[in-house]
Short mmCIF file of C-alpha atoms in Angstrom, two decimals:
data_model
loop_
_atom_site.label_atom_id
_atom_site.label_comp_id
_atom_site.label_asym_id
_atom_site.label_seq_id
_atom_site.Cartn_x
_atom_site.Cartn_y
_atom_site.Cartn_z
CA MET A 29 157.53 -92.43 -52.37
CA ASN A 30 155.73 -89.69 -54.27
CA ARG A 31 152.51 -88.95 -52.58
CA ASN A 32 150.85 -88.26 -55.63
CA LEU A 33 152.08 -91.47 -57.05
CA LEU A 34 150.83 -93.38 -54.01
CA SER A 35 147.45 -91.77 -54.04
CA ARG A 36 146.89 -92.69 -57.68
CA GLY A 37 147.87 -96.28 -56.87
CA VAL A 38 145.55 -96.56 -53.88
CA LEU A 39 142.71 -95.12 -55.81
CA THR A 40 143.20 -97.47 -58.78
CA ALA A 41 143.46 -100.45 -56.43
CA ALA A 42 140.16 -99.42 -54.65
CA LEU A 43 138.36 -99.22 -57.94
CA LEU A 44 139.61 -102.63 -59.21
CA SER A 45 138.56 -104.20 -55.85
CA ALA A 46 135.05 -102.90 -56.17
CA ALA A 47 134.05 -105.39 -58.92
CA THR A 48 133.58 -109.11 -58.41
CA GLY A 49 133.18 -112.30 -60.22
CA ALA A 50 132.41 -112.31 -64.00
CA ALA A 51 132.33 -108.52 -63.93
CA TRP A 52 136.11 -108.77 -64.46
CA ALA A 53 135.75 -110.32 -68.05
CA ASP A 54 137.06 -107.83 -70.51
CA GLY A 55 136.09 -106.92 -73.90
CA ALA A 56 137.64 -107.78 -77.28
CA ASP A 57 139.50 -104.54 -77.29
CA CYS A 58 141.40 -105.72 -74.28
CA LYS A 59 142.84 -108.94 -75.84
CA VAL A 60 146.07 -107.38 -76.96
CA ILE A 61 148.16 -106.17 -73.88
CA ARG A 62 151.26 -104.04 -74.89
CA LEU A 63 154.23 -104.11 -72.50
CA SER A 64 157.31 -102.08 -72.62
CA ASP A 65 160.84 -103.55 -71.90
CA PRO A 66 163.87 -101.24 -71.75
CA GLY A 67 166.23 -104.04 -72.44
CA TRP A 68 166.77 -104.90 -68.73
CA THR A 69 167.09 -108.55 -67.78
CA ASP A 70 164.87 -108.04 -64.80
CA ILE A 71 162.00 -106.42 -66.87
CA THR A 72 162.49 -109.09 -69.41
CA ALA A 73 161.96 -111.64 -66.86
CA THR A 74 158.82 -110.05 -65.36
CA ASP A 75 157.36 -109.62 -68.73
CA GLY A 76 158.06 -113.17 -69.69
CA VAL A 77 155.99 -114.15 -66.49
CA ALA A 78 153.14 -111.86 -67.52
CA THR A 79 153.35 -113.20 -71.00
CA VAL A 80 152.88 -116.77 -69.84
CA VAL A 81 149.99 -115.87 -67.36
CA THR A 82 148.04 -113.58 -69.76
CA GLN A 83 148.33 -115.90 -72.68
CA ALA A 84 146.83 -118.72 -70.61
CA LEU A 85 143.93 -116.33 -69.71
CA GLY A 86 143.21 -115.82 -73.60
CA TYR A 87 145.01 -112.57 -74.01
CA THR A 88 147.73 -111.57 -76.50
CA PRO A 89 150.75 -109.96 -74.92
CA GLU A 90 152.95 -107.89 -77.16
CA VAL A 91 156.37 -106.91 -75.43
CA LYS A 92 158.04 -104.00 -77.22
CA THR A 93 161.75 -103.18 -76.63
CA LEU A 94 161.88 -99.40 -75.95
CA SER A 95 164.18 -97.27 -73.94
CA VAL A 96 162.97 -95.84 -70.72
CA PRO A 97 162.13 -92.33 -72.02
CA ILE A 98 160.47 -93.75 -75.31
CA GLY A 99 158.50 -96.35 -73.30
CA TYR A 100 157.13 -93.57 -71.13
CA GLU A 101 156.34 -91.30 -74.00
CA SER A 102 154.45 -94.28 -75.61
CA MET A 103 152.31 -94.50 -72.36
CA LYS A 104 151.56 -90.85 -73.09
CA THR A 105 150.47 -91.56 -76.61
CA GLY A 106 148.60 -94.59 -75.56
CA ASP A 107 150.81 -97.09 -77.46
CA ILE A 108 151.91 -99.03 -74.33
CA ASP A 109 149.34 -100.42 -71.93
CA VAL A 110 151.51 -101.76 -69.04
CA PHE A 111 155.11 -101.18 -67.66
CA LEU A 112 156.43 -103.46 -64.89
CA GLY A 113 159.79 -101.53 -64.37
CA ASN A 114 159.14 -98.19 -62.84
CA TRP A 115 162.11 -98.09 -60.47
CA MET A 116 161.60 -95.44 -57.69
CA PRO A 117 163.21 -92.95 -56.72
CA ALA A 118 165.52 -93.24 -59.75
CA GLN A 119 162.81 -92.48 -62.23
CA GLN A 120 161.11 -89.82 -60.16
CA HIS A 121 161.42 -87.07 -62.66
CA PHE A 122 159.64 -89.21 -65.48
CA ILE A 123 156.95 -89.88 -62.99
CA ASP A 124 156.55 -86.20 -62.40
CA ASP A 125 156.23 -85.54 -65.94
CA LEU A 126 153.77 -88.42 -66.54
CA ASN A 127 151.73 -87.15 -63.57
CA ALA A 128 151.67 -83.67 -64.96
CA ALA A 129 150.28 -84.98 -68.16
CA ASP A 130 147.89 -87.24 -66.25
CA ALA A 131 149.08 -90.20 -68.42
CA ILE A 132 149.31 -93.08 -66.04
CA GLU A 133 148.01 -95.04 -63.16
CA VAL A 134 149.85 -96.89 -60.65
CA LEU A 135 148.57 -100.48 -60.25
CA ASN A 136 150.91 -101.73 -57.43
CA GLN A 137 154.43 -102.22 -55.97
CA ASN A 138 155.61 -105.31 -57.68
CA LEU A 139 159.08 -105.64 -55.94
CA SER A 140 160.76 -104.36 -52.73
CA GLY A 141 164.34 -104.82 -51.52
CA ALA A 142 165.92 -103.77 -54.74
CA LYS A 143 169.00 -101.53 -54.97
CA PHE A 144 170.76 -99.75 -57.65
CA THR A 145 173.86 -97.68 -57.38
CA LEU A 146 177.51 -97.68 -58.46
CA ALA A 147 179.84 -100.67 -57.70
CA VAL A 148 183.30 -101.91 -57.83
CA LEU A 149 184.94 -105.32 -57.65
CA GLU A 150 185.97 -106.50 -54.18
CA ASP A 151 189.65 -106.23 -55.05
CA MET A 152 189.35 -102.46 -55.30
CA ALA A 153 187.24 -102.33 -52.13
CA THR A 154 190.00 -103.94 -50.30
CA GLN A 155 192.24 -101.14 -51.68
CA GLY A 156 190.00 -98.59 -50.07
CA VAL A 157 187.45 -97.78 -52.64
CA LYS A 158 184.12 -98.10 -50.62
CA ASP A 159 182.57 -94.73 -51.08
CA PHE A 160 181.84 -92.36 -53.97
CA ALA A 161 184.42 -89.92 -52.40
CA ASP A 162 187.15 -92.73 -52.76
CA LEU A 163 186.77 -92.78 -56.59
CA ALA A 164 188.83 -89.74 -57.55
CA THR A 165 191.95 -90.81 -55.46
CA HIS A 166 191.97 -94.11 -57.49
CA GLY A 167 191.08 -92.47 -60.83
CA GLU A 168 194.00 -94.08 -62.68
CA ALA A 169 192.99 -97.51 -61.71
CA PHE A 170 189.55 -96.98 -63.31
CA ASP A 171 190.81 -94.92 -66.24
CA HIS A 172 188.63 -92.27 -65.17
CA LYS A 173 185.61 -93.92 -66.48
CA ILE A 174 182.24 -95.06 -65.24
CA TYR A 175 180.26 -97.80 -67.05
CA GLY A 176 176.58 -97.23 -67.32
CA ILE A 177 173.81 -98.77 -69.25
CA GLU A 178 171.89 -97.89 -72.41
CA PRO A 179 171.68 -94.33 -73.54
CA GLY A 180 168.65 -92.50 -72.11
CA ALA A 181 168.54 -94.39 -68.93
CA PRO A 182 167.89 -92.18 -65.88
CA ALA A 183 170.78 -93.67 -64.00
CA ASN A 184 173.16 -92.56 -66.60
CA ALA A 185 171.76 -88.97 -66.54
CA ASN A 186 172.39 -89.07 -62.64
CA ILE A 187 176.00 -90.09 -63.37
CA GLN A 188 176.58 -87.44 -66.02
CA LYS A 189 175.11 -84.86 -63.66
CA MET A 190 177.47 -85.97 -60.95
CA ILE A 191 180.41 -85.52 -63.30
CA ASP A 192 179.24 -82.21 -64.75
CA ALA A 193 178.85 -80.87 -61.12
CA ASP A 194 182.31 -82.18 -60.35
CA ASP A 195 180.93 -83.87 -57.19
CA PHE A 196 183.37 -86.11 -55.57
CA GLY A 197 186.11 -84.53 -57.82
CA LEU A 198 184.85 -86.41 -60.96
CA LYS A 199 185.06 -83.59 -63.41
CA ASP A 200 187.69 -85.23 -65.59
CA TRP A 201 185.93 -88.64 -65.68
CA SER A 202 183.66 -89.85 -68.67
CA LEU A 203 180.48 -91.88 -68.78
CA VAL A 204 180.56 -95.08 -70.93
CA GLU A 205 177.10 -95.73 -72.12
CA SER A 206 176.26 -99.24 -73.34
CA GLY A 207 173.63 -101.92 -72.94
CA GLU A 208 173.34 -104.13 -69.86
CA GLN A 209 175.20 -107.14 -71.51
CA ALA A 210 177.95 -104.96 -72.79
CA MET A 211 178.59 -103.43 -69.54
CA LEU A 212 178.67 -106.80 -67.78
CA ALA A 213 181.05 -107.97 -70.31
CA GLN A 214 183.42 -105.23 -69.66
CA VAL A 215 183.11 -106.09 -65.94
CA LYS A 216 184.10 -109.67 -66.62
CA ARG A 217 187.02 -108.40 -68.81
CA ALA A 218 188.26 -106.23 -65.84
CA GLN A 219 187.72 -109.12 -63.50
CA ASP A 220 189.80 -111.51 -65.70
CA ALA A 221 192.55 -108.81 -66.21
CA GLY A 222 192.69 -107.70 -62.44
CA GLU A 223 191.85 -104.21 -63.57
CA GLY A 224 189.71 -101.69 -61.70
CA ILE A 225 186.16 -100.92 -62.88
CA VAL A 226 183.30 -98.59 -61.79
CA PHE A 227 179.91 -99.64 -63.02
CA LEU A 228 176.12 -99.55 -62.38
CA ALA A 229 175.13 -102.62 -60.32
CA TRP A 230 171.80 -103.51 -59.04
CA ALA A 231 169.60 -106.27 -57.44
CA PRO A 232 167.93 -108.49 -58.28
CA HIS A 233 170.44 -109.55 -60.88
CA PRO A 234 172.55 -112.55 -61.32
CA MET A 235 175.59 -110.44 -61.40
CA ASN A 236 175.43 -110.36 -57.53
CA THR A 237 176.56 -114.06 -57.43
CA GLU A 238 178.66 -114.08 -60.73
CA PHE A 239 180.94 -111.19 -59.56
CA PRO A 240 182.36 -110.13 -56.01
CA ILE A 241 180.51 -106.97 -55.98
CA SER A 242 181.11 -104.18 -53.58
CA TYR A 243 178.32 -101.47 -53.73
CA LEU A 244 179.73 -97.92 -52.91
CA SER A 245 178.17 -95.85 -50.22
CA GLY A 246 177.79 -91.90 -50.41
CA GLY A 247 175.67 -91.65 -53.45
CA ASP A 248 172.35 -90.87 -51.78
CA ALA A 249 172.08 -87.53 -53.62
CA TYR A 250 172.09 -89.42 -56.85
CA PHE A 251 170.64 -92.75 -56.21
CA GLY A 252 168.80 -92.58 -52.86
CA PRO A 253 169.73 -93.96 -49.51
CA ASP A 254 170.47 -97.58 -48.59
CA TYR A 255 172.76 -98.04 -51.60
CA GLY A 256 170.09 -96.83 -53.87
CA GLY A 257 167.29 -98.83 -52.20
CA ALA A 258 164.43 -98.91 -54.53
CA GLN A 259 160.86 -100.07 -55.05
CA VAL A 260 159.49 -101.13 -58.53
CA HIS A 261 156.02 -100.29 -59.53
CA THR A 262 153.70 -101.48 -62.15
CA LEU A 263 152.04 -98.66 -64.24
CA ALA A 264 149.19 -98.58 -66.61
CA ARG A 265 148.33 -96.00 -69.26
CA LYS A 266 145.57 -93.57 -68.06
CA GLY A 267 142.15 -95.34 -68.66
CA TRP A 268 143.37 -98.80 -69.22
CA PRO A 269 142.36 -100.22 -65.86
CA ALA A 270 138.95 -98.98 -66.25
CA ALA A 271 138.59 -100.25 -69.94
CA CYS A 272 140.23 -103.65 -69.06
CA PRO A 273 139.55 -104.26 -65.37
CA ASN A 274 140.01 -108.02 -65.47
CA ALA A 275 143.64 -107.81 -66.78
CA ALA A 276 144.34 -104.77 -64.58
CA LYS A 277 143.22 -106.82 -61.57
CA LEU A 278 145.71 -109.41 -62.48
CA PHE A 279 148.55 -106.78 -62.73
CA THR A 280 147.52 -105.25 -59.43
CA GLN A 281 148.03 -108.57 -57.77
CA MET A 282 151.07 -109.74 -59.53
CA THR A 283 154.12 -109.29 -57.36
CA PHE A 284 157.70 -110.73 -57.53
CA GLY A 285 160.56 -111.35 -55.28
CA ILE A 286 164.38 -110.85 -55.37
CA ASP A 287 165.17 -114.58 -55.37
CA MET A 288 162.61 -115.28 -58.01
CA GLU A 289 163.98 -112.71 -60.31
CA ASN A 290 167.45 -113.80 -59.75
CA GLU A 291 166.66 -117.20 -60.69
CA LEU A 292 164.53 -116.08 -63.83
CA MET A 293 167.36 -113.70 -64.97
CA GLY A 294 169.94 -116.26 -64.62
CA ALA A 295 168.10 -118.62 -66.81
CA ILE A 296 167.53 -115.94 -69.46
CA LEU A 297 171.18 -114.78 -69.48
CA GLY A 298 171.98 -118.40 -69.90
CA GLY A 299 170.03 -118.39 -73.23
CA THR A 300 166.61 -119.47 -72.20
CA ASP A 301 163.72 -117.77 -73.79
CA ALA A 302 161.92 -115.36 -71.19
CA ALA A 303 158.61 -117.05 -71.49
CA GLU A 304 159.99 -120.48 -71.22
CA ALA A 305 162.01 -119.58 -68.27
CA ALA A 306 158.85 -118.18 -66.73
CA ALA A 307 156.85 -121.17 -67.42
CA ASP A 308 159.48 -123.44 -65.78
CA TRP A 309 159.68 -121.22 -62.74
CA LEU A 310 155.84 -121.10 -62.38
CA GLN A 311 155.60 -124.86 -62.71
CA ALA A 312 157.99 -125.26 -59.72
CA HIS A 313 156.24 -122.55 -57.75
CA PRO A 314 152.57 -122.84 -58.50
CA GLU A 315 151.71 -121.42 -55.08
CA VAL A 316 152.10 -117.88 -56.52
CA LEU A 317 149.22 -118.35 -58.92
CA THR A 318 146.45 -118.25 -56.19
CA PRO A 319 146.98 -114.59 -54.88
CA TRP A 320 147.78 -113.28 -58.42
CA LEU A 321 144.61 -114.90 -59.84
CA ASP A 322 142.27 -114.11 -57.04
CA GLY A 323 139.03 -112.95 -58.78
CA VAL A 324 140.60 -112.92 -62.17
CA THR A 325 138.95 -114.69 -65.03
CA THR A 326 139.89 -115.64 -68.61
CA LEU A 327 139.22 -113.10 -71.20
CA ASP A 328 135.75 -114.83 -71.87
CA GLY A 329 134.96 -114.99 -68.12
CA GLN A 330 135.94 -118.60 -67.06
CA PRO A 331 137.95 -119.15 -63.79
CA GLY A 332 141.30 -117.74 -64.26
CA GLU A 333 143.43 -119.88 -61.98
CA ALA A 334 142.09 -123.17 -63.33
CA ALA A 335 142.98 -121.97 -66.92
CA VAL A 336 146.54 -120.89 -66.02
CA ARG A 337 147.23 -124.13 -64.12
CA ALA A 338 145.94 -126.20 -67.18
CA ALA A 339 148.14 -124.31 -69.53
CA LEU A 340 151.12 -125.09 -67.30
CA GLY A 341 150.16 -128.69 -67.04
CA LEU A 342 149.59 -128.49 -63.23
#
């Protein structure tokens, strides 16, 4: 983790921990909480959880669908308050830019155990495609294409950089940019047709149970070690935690898990509204509310956990 990033996070957490009780109640200017969603189902899921909890506390969450670059630029301009999807180290260059502009504060690490790199289906792995270095030899089976996610995503930029540098002999390959669901639809078509496909894969995501995925080794220079092992952080725009300490305390304490996100994402991909899926999950797992809401109040200063439990019918 970037040391500057970590130090900012520790400082923010320390400042938030210094206040107690009703001091956490926020002013009217904090009622609307603007969150960014880059169109990734995992962030749609966590934004859904945040929506349910903050609404129960008397806030008005507004989730805006913005690409990663635009979402971060919106934090610079003060148009986004909170982002739950800072994947590190994949987004390091964005963080460097935001830190240089003194535009963000790190509230916490909300997820560990994630990974994010290129993958193939198991039938190609059995044919010897297990590492980035194996791709060029089997180029015809993959039509010399790598399927990425939405335009502007840092992972796509890494893939294009790899192609441009002719790393792994991929100079004649092309990157196919599309949204998450379009990419997964292409994976499904390839599976049904018995064809090869190279695509971005990550956990948490229901794709790991829907498809026989084999993650490729050898991509450390572009996606990091341990198959793109990642940590996901919650960011706030500069000054928001001090202006809205009660809401910031909630986001500082709100953490997620791989199994939790897989379950939520599966429901969302099955057609359930994100907030509805989140409410259903929270009703089944109310134990998470106590650490999340420790010391947190409603917008008007009432006990926060009691309010959320009441809203969920617990």
